[in-house]
Short mmCIF file of C-alpha atoms in Angstrom, two decimals:
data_model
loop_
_atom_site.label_atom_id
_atom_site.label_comp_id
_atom_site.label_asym_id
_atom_site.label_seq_id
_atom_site.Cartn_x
_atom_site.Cartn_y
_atom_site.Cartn_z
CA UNK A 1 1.68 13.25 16.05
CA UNK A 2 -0.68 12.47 19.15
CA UNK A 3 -3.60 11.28 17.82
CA UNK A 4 -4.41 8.89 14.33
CA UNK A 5 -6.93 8.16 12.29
CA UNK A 6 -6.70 4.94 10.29
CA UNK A 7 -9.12 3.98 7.81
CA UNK A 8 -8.67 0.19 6.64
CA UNK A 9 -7.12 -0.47 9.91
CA UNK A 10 -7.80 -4.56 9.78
CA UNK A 11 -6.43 -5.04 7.28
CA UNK A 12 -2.53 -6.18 6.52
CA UNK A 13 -0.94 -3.12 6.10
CA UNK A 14 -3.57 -1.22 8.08
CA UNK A 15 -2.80 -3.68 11.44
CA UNK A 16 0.76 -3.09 10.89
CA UNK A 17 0.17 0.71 10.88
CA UNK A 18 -1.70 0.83 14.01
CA UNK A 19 0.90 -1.34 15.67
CA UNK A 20 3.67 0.84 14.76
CA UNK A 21 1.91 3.84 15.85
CA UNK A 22 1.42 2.39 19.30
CA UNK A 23 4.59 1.15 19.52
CA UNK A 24 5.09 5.63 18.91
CA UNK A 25 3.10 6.37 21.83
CA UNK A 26 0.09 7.49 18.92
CA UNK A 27 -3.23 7.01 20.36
CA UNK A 28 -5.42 5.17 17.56
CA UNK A 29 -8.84 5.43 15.53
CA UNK A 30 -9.62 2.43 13.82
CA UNK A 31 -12.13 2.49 10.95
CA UNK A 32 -12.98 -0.73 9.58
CA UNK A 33 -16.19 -2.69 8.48
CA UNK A 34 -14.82 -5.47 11.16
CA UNK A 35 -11.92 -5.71 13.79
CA UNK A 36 -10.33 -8.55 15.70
CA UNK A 37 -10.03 -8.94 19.19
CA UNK A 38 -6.19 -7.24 19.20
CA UNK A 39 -8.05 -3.72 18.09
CA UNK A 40 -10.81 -3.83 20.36
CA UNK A 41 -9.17 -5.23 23.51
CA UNK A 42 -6.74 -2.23 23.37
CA UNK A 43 -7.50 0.47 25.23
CA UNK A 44 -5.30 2.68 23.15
CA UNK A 45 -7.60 2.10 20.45
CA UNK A 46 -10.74 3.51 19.81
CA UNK A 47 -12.59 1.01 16.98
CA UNK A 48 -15.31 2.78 14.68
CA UNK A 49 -17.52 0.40 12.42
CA UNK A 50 -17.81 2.29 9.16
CA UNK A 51 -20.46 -0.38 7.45
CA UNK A 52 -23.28 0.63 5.67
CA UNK A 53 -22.02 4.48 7.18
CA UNK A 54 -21.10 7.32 5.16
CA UNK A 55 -17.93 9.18 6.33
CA UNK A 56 -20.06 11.80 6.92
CA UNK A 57 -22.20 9.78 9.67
CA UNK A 58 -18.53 9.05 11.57
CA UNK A 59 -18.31 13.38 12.00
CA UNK A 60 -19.61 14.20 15.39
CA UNK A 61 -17.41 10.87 16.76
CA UNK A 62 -14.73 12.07 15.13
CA UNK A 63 -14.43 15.61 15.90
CA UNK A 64 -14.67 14.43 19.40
CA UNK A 65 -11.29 12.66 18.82
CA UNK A 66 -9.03 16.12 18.19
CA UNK A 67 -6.84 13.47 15.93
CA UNK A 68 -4.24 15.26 14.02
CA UNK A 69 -3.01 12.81 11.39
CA UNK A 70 -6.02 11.05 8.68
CA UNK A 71 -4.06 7.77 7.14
CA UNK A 72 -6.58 6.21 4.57
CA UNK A 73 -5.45 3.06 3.68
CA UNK A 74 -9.36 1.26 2.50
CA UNK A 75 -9.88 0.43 -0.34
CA UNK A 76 -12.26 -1.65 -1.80
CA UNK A 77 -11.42 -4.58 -4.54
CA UNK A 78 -7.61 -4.89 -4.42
CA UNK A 79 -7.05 -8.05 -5.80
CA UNK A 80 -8.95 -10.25 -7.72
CA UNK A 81 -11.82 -9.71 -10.03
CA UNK A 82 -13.02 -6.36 -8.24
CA UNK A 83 -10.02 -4.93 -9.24
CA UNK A 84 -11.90 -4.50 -12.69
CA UNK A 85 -15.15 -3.51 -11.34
CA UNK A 86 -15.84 -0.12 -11.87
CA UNK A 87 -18.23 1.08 -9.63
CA UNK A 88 -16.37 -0.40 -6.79
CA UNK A 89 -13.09 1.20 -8.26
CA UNK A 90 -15.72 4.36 -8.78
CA UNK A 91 -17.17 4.79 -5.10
CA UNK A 92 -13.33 4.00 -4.09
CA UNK A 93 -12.80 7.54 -5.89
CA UNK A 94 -15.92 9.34 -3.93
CA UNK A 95 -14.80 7.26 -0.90
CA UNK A 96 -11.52 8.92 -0.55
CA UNK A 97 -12.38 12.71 -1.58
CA UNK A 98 -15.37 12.37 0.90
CA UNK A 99 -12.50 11.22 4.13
CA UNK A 100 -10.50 14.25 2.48
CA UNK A 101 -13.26 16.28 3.06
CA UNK A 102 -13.99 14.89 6.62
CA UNK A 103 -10.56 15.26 7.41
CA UNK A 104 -10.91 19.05 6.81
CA UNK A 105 -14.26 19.06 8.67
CA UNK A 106 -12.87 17.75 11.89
CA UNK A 107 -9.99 20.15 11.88
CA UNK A 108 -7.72 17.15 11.25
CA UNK A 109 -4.86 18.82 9.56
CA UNK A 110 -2.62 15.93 7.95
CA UNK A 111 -3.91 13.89 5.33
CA UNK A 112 -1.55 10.48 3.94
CA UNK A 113 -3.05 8.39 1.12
CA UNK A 114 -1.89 5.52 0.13
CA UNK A 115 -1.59 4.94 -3.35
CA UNK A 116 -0.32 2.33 -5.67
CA UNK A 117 2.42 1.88 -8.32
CA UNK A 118 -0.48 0.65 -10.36
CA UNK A 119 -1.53 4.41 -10.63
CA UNK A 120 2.05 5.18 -12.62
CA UNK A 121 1.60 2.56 -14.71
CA UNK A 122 -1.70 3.21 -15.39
CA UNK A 123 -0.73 6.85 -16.06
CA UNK A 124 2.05 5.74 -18.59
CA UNK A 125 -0.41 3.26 -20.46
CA UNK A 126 -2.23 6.39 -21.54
CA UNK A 127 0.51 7.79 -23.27
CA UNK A 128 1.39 4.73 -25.28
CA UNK A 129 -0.25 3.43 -28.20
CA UNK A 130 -1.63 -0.35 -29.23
CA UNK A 131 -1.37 -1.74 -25.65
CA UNK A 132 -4.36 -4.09 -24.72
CA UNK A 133 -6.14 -3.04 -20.98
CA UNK A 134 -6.39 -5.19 -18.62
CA UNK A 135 -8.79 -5.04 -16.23
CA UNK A 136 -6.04 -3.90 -13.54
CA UNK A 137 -6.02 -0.80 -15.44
CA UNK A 138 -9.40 -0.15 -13.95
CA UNK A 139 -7.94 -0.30 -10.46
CA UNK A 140 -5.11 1.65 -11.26
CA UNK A 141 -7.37 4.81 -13.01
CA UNK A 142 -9.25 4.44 -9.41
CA UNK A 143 -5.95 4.91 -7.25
CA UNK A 144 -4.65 7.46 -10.27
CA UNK A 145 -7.87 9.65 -9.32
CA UNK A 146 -8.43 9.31 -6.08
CA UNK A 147 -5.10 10.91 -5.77
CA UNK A 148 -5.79 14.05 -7.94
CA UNK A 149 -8.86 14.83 -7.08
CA UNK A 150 -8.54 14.61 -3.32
CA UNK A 151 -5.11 16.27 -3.18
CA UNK A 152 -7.19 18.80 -5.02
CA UNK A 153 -10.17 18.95 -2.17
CA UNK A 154 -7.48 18.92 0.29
CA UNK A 155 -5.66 22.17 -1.24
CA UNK A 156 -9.31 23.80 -1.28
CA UNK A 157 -10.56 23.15 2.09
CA UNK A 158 -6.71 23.55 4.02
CA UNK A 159 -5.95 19.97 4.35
CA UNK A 160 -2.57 19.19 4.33
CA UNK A 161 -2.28 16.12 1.74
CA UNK A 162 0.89 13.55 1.06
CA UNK A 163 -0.02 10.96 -1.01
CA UNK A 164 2.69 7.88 -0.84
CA UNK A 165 3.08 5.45 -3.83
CA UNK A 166 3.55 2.10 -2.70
CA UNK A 167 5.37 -0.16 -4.56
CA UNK A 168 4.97 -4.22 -3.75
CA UNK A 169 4.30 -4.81 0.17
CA UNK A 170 5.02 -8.18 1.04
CA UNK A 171 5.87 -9.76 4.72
CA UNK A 172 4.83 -12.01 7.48
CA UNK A 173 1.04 -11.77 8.19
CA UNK A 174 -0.36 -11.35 4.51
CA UNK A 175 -3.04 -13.33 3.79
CA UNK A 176 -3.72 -11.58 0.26
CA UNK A 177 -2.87 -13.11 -3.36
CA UNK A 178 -0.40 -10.74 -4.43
CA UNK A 179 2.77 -12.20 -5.90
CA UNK A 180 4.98 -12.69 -3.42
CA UNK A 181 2.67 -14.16 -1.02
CA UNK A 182 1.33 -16.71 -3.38
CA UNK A 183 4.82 -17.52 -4.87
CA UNK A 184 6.10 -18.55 -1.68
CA UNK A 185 3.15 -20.62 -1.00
CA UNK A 186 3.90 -22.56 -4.41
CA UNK A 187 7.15 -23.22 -3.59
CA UNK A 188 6.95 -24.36 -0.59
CA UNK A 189 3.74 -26.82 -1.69
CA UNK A 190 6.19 -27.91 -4.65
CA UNK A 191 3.64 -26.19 -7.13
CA UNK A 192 4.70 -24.89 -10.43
CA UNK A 193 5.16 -21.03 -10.97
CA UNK A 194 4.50 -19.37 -14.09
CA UNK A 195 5.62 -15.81 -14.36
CA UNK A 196 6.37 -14.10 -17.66
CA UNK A 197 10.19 -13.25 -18.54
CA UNK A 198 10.38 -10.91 -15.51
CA UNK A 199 12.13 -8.12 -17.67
CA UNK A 200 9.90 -5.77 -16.66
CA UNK A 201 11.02 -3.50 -13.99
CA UNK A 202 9.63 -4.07 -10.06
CA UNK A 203 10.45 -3.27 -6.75
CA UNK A 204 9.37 -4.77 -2.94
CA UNK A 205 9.84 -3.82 0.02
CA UNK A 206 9.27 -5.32 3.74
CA UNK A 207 5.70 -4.57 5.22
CA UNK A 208 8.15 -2.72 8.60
CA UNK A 209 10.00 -0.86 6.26
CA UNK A 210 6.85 0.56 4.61
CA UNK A 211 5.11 1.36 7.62
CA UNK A 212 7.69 2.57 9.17
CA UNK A 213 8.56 4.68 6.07
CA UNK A 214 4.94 6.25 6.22
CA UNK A 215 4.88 6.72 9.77
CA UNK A 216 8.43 8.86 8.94
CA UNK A 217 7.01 10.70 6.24
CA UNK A 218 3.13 11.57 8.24
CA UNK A 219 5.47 12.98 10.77
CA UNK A 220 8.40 14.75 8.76
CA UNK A 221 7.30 14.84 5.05
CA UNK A 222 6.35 17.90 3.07
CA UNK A 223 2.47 18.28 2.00
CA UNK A 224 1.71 18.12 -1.35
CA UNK A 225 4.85 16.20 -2.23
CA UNK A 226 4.73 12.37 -3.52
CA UNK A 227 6.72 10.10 -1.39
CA UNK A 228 7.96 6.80 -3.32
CA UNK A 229 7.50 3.78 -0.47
CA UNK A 230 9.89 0.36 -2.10
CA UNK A 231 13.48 -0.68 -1.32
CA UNK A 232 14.66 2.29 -3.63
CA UNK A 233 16.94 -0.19 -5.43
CA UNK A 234 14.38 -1.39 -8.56
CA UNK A 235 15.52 -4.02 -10.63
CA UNK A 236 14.16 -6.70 -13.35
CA UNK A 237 11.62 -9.13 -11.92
CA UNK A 238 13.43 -12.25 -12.48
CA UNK A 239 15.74 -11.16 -10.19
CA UNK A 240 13.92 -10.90 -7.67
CA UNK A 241 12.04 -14.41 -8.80
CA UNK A 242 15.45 -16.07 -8.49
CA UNK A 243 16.61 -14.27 -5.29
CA UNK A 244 13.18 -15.68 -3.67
CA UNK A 245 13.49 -19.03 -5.23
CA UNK A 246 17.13 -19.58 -3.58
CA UNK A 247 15.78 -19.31 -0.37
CA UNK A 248 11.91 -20.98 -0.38
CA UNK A 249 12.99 -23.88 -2.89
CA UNK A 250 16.71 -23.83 -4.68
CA UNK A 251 16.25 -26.68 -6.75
CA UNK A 252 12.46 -25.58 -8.25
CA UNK A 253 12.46 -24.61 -11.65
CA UNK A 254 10.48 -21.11 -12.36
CA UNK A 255 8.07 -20.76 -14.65
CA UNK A 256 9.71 -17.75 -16.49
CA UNK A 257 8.46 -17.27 -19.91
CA UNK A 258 5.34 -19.23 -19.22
CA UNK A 259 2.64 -16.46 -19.42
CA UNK A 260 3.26 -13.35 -21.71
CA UNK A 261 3.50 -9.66 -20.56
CA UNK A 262 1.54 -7.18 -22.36
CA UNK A 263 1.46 -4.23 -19.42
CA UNK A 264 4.18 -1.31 -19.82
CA UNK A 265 7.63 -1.22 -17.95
CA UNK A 266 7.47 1.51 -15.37
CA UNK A 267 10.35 4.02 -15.86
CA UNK A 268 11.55 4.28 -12.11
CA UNK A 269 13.58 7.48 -12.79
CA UNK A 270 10.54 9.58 -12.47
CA UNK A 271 10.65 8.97 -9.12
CA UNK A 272 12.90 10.16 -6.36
CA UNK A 273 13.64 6.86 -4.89
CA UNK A 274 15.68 8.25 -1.62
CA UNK A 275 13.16 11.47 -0.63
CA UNK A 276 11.49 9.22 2.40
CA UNK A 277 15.54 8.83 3.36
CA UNK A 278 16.44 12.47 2.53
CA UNK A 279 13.03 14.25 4.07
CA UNK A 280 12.73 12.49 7.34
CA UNK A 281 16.11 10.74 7.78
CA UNK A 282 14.75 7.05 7.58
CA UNK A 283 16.67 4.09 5.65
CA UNK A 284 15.14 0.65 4.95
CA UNK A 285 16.61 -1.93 7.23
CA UNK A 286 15.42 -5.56 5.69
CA UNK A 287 17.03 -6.54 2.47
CA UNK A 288 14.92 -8.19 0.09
CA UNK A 289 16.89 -11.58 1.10
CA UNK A 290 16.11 -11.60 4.66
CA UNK A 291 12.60 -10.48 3.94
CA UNK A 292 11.88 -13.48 2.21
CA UNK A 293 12.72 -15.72 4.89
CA UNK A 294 10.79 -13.99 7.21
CA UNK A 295 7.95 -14.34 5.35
CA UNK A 296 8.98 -18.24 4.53
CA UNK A 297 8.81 -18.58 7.88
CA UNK A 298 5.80 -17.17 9.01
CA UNK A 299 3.58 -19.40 6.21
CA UNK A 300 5.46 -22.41 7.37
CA UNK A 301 4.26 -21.97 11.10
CA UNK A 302 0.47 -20.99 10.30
CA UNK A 303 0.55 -24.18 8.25
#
């Protein structure tokens, strides 16, 4: 790999990725609808405002580029009450067949998207009966589609496509309200938690270990193969709850039980949790322990 495209690239993950692609000797293209001063001071990166642009209007800048890689990390309404909006979740669909297609257009022959465990679970809620949707459901059909239908463009236009299922990112530098993130920031506030049981099944995994895992896998891994991105060690939630509690706040009580669970339990063992380690050689290095401090850490100084 020379030359990347990333789409999303201000945002957490999509920062990370363009830092560990530097650190690779990877020239950059950023696509964003806004960039700090990190992205556009480096002269290793080359920052393209997508707003109010189709990805067809970002062609002729592109194809200028020769990149050889297309990472599309953006994604609109991730959290929150978008996530059940959907004609965001919709044009998030179109979005991502139409950089598909631009990839193709622009002779860039690698294409990595980055899905969501949302889209198994959302896949495994249609084959169950009497279950109440959530509006999550909504983003997880998006992801879920986005994913077949431009793996399928890809296969018809000679893009090479590897979609990567990402289970819970957490770290130092996330700003978002996903659960780890905001858990922490209880604890350490002395705010109650509320969680359900936490029998369900999860995994996490350090934001370095993920990027570096896709990084591994845009470089090594086989088109048209899934790659599972988490610690490859899944376990009930509460466990996780109580590892992360030990180290923010050992003597808070968790709210476990508090609010009820109605989604469905992912079965992990339709994934193959080590084919990052056995395709391109790379093994996770932070354990979920460790992780959490880090990330303790990092809210307590921008506090």
């Amino acid at each position: 790999m020379k030359k990347a495209i990333v789409t999303g690239a201000s945002g957490f993950i999509g920062k990370q990725l363009v830092a560990e692609l530097l650190s690779r000797k990877v020239e950059v293209v950023a696509i964003d609808i806004r960039f700090d001063d990190v992205l556009l001071n480096n002269n290793k990166v080359t920052c393209i405002d997508c707003k109010d642009k189709s990805p067809f209007d970002l062609e002729e800048s592109l194809k200028e580029q020769k990149a050889d890689t297309f990472f599309h990390l953006a994604w609109a309404g991730t959290s929150g009450q978008l996530r059940a909006d959907y004609s965001v979740q919709l044009n998030n669909v179109k979005l991502a067949c139409d950089y598909v297609m631009l990839s193709s257009k622009i002779a860039c022959k690698r294409f990595v998207y980055a899905s969501s465990i949302n889209e198994m679970e959302t896949y495994e809620y249609l084959q169950s009966d009497d279950i109440n949707p959530s509006g999550g459901y909504i983003y997880g059909v998006g992801k879920l589609a986005a994913h077949l239908m431009g793996e399928t463009v890809a296969k018809l236009n000679g893009v090479e496509f590897i979609p990567v299922i990402i289970t819970n990112i957490y770290g130092a530098g996330e700003k978002s309200a996903r659960l780890i993130n905001t858990s922490i920031r209880q604890l350490l506030n002395k705010e109650h938690c509320s969680f359900t049981e936490g029998k369900q099944t999860y995994d996490f995994i350090y934001i370095t270990d993920a990027i570096a895992s896709i990084v591994e896998v845009a470089e090594k891994g086989k088109a048209f193969n899934r790659y599972y991105i988490g610690s490859g060690n899944p376990k009930p939630l509460r466990e996780f709850l109580l590892e992360m509690k030990d180290v923010v706040a050992p003597d808070a009580e968790l709210g476990l039980g508090d609010l009820p669970f109605n989604g469905i339990d992912i079965d992990y063992s339709q994934f193959k949790l080590k084919k990052v380690e056995e395709d391109t050689g790379y093994k996770n290095k932070i354990p979920f322990r460790d992780g959490i401090k880090m990330t303790m850490e990092f809210i307590k100084a921008e506090e």
